[in-house]
Amino acid sequence: MEVDTAFLRSVRGIVKLAEMMTLFVALMCFSAASRPKYIAATVLEFLVTSLLLLLYTLKLNKKLTFFFWPLIDVFNSVFGAALVLVFSLMAVSTYTVRNTLAGGIVGLMAVVLLCGDGYIVFNKITFNKSRNETEVVKVSSVS
């Protein structure tokens, strides 16, 4: 298998890595505070994000063509942001242990990264247009 190091150095790759780091830190904070519902939501989003990062890094998205991976990535970003936002706001507003507050704050940072990732990927998706049409539109709008 070929590793795509260019993806890891791209804006999308850096944002995905930052998402994973913030979700991991939030997971550690919630684990230290022993909050199972927050742990479950954070683990779920961490696993899905890491699987998508692995998919893009190993270029499996080019081999598994039965899904439209950018759209799945956008849906993951949107629903993940909503899920993490709800649980982070609950953690921040009802904390009894400082680790829960820290996990909620880091979770809110992950929400910002998830929204940014969804925005970046959504802007790159073209529906019902060939690649040449989008390049012509981008070149004509720049001129």
XYZ file of C-alpha atoms in Angstrom:
143
model
C 0.000 0.000 0.000
C 1.093 3.478 -0.780
C 1.047 6.182 1.900
C -0.074 9.625 0.767
C 2.183 11.958 2.735
C 1.010 14.891 0.614
C -2.456 14.521 2.150
C -1.014 14.679 5.650
C 0.739 17.950 4.756
C -2.349 19.459 3.094
C -4.820 21.720 4.885
C -7.385 18.907 5.078
C -4.816 16.502 6.516
C -3.648 18.991 9.124
C -7.251 19.746 10.127
C -8.020 16.004 10.408
C -4.932 15.481 12.589
C -5.907 18.464 14.760
C -9.441 17.031 15.103
C -8.013 13.728 16.247
C -5.708 15.396 18.765
C -8.469 17.516 20.299
C -10.867 14.573 20.414
C -8.178 12.451 22.067
C -7.496 15.124 24.693
C -11.236 15.480 25.361
C -11.464 11.691 25.629
C -8.661 11.608 28.199
C -10.305 14.391 30.222
C -13.692 12.637 30.218
C -12.000 9.326 31.097
C -10.242 10.905 34.071
C -13.584 12.314 35.219
C -15.341 8.931 34.692
C -18.182 10.276 32.547
C -19.358 7.321 30.398
C -21.799 9.160 28.126
C -19.195 11.783 27.228
C -16.567 9.083 26.731
C -18.827 7.144 24.345
C -19.598 10.156 22.148
C -15.961 11.203 21.996
C -14.718 7.668 21.226
C -17.273 7.332 18.438
C -16.191 10.535 16.728
C -12.500 9.792 17.315
C -12.828 6.375 15.655
C -14.754 7.652 12.639
C -12.299 10.529 12.122
C -9.307 8.214 12.448
C -10.824 5.769 9.948
C -11.403 8.571 7.439
C -7.842 9.808 7.960
C -6.538 6.277 7.401
C -8.728 5.956 4.295
C -7.307 9.131 2.750
C -3.725 8.485 3.882
C -3.617 4.997 2.363
C -5.525 6.162 -0.750
C -8.241 3.592 -0.136
C -10.844 6.117 -1.269
C -9.562 5.604 -4.835
C -9.896 1.811 -4.553
C -13.261 1.699 -2.749
C -15.326 3.638 -5.261
C -18.770 2.377 -4.267
C -19.103 5.331 -1.833
C -18.752 9.029 -2.522
C -16.184 9.589 0.223
C -16.123 13.414 0.263
C -19.865 13.490 0.958
C -19.474 10.900 3.718
C -16.713 13.086 5.151
C -19.006 16.136 5.099
C -21.804 14.192 6.815
C -19.348 12.953 9.432
C -18.153 16.500 10.058
C -21.670 17.924 10.360
C -23.153 15.169 12.526
C -19.956 14.800 14.543
C -19.899 18.531 15.219
C -23.532 18.431 16.349
C -22.942 15.408 18.593
C -19.762 16.747 20.163
C -21.327 20.212 20.541
C -24.293 18.852 22.493
C -22.159 16.728 24.794
C -19.520 19.438 25.257
C -22.159 22.008 26.195
C -23.680 19.519 28.627
C -20.236 18.852 30.102
C -19.436 22.558 30.470
C -22.795 23.490 31.961
C -23.151 20.610 34.431
C -19.602 19.831 35.456
C -18.790 18.693 38.977
C -15.213 17.665 38.281
C -12.671 19.957 36.620
C -11.727 17.281 34.103
C -15.287 17.353 32.788
C -15.012 21.112 32.278
C -11.648 20.718 30.530
C -13.034 17.963 28.295
C -16.020 20.116 27.395
C -13.830 23.079 26.469
C -11.520 20.919 24.353
C -14.626 19.330 22.820
C -15.813 22.790 21.782
C -12.454 23.324 20.077
C -13.015 20.016 18.256
C -16.423 21.298 17.126
C -14.756 24.311 15.490
C -12.294 22.009 13.720
C -15.089 19.652 12.595
C -17.063 22.576 11.172
C -13.977 23.871 9.384
C -13.263 20.425 7.957
C -16.828 20.085 6.720
C -16.646 23.523 5.097
C -13.336 22.757 3.354
C -14.546 19.412 1.991
C -17.957 20.753 0.960
C -16.353 23.531 -1.080
C -14.339 20.941 -3.007
C -17.369 18.804 -3.910
C -18.845 19.412 -7.350
C -22.241 17.968 -8.164
C -23.087 17.010 -11.768
C -20.126 18.877 -13.233
C -17.064 17.503 -14.884
C -13.669 18.473 -13.570
C -13.028 20.666 -16.639
C -16.205 22.694 -16.071
C -15.236 23.544 -12.505
C -11.732 24.574 -13.550
C -13.196 26.875 -16.220
C -15.575 28.435 -13.675
C -12.740 28.985 -11.176
C -10.451 30.505 -13.824
C -13.165 32.803 -15.179
C -14.141 33.977 -11.689
C -10.517 34.796 -10.874
C -10.057 36.878 -14.046
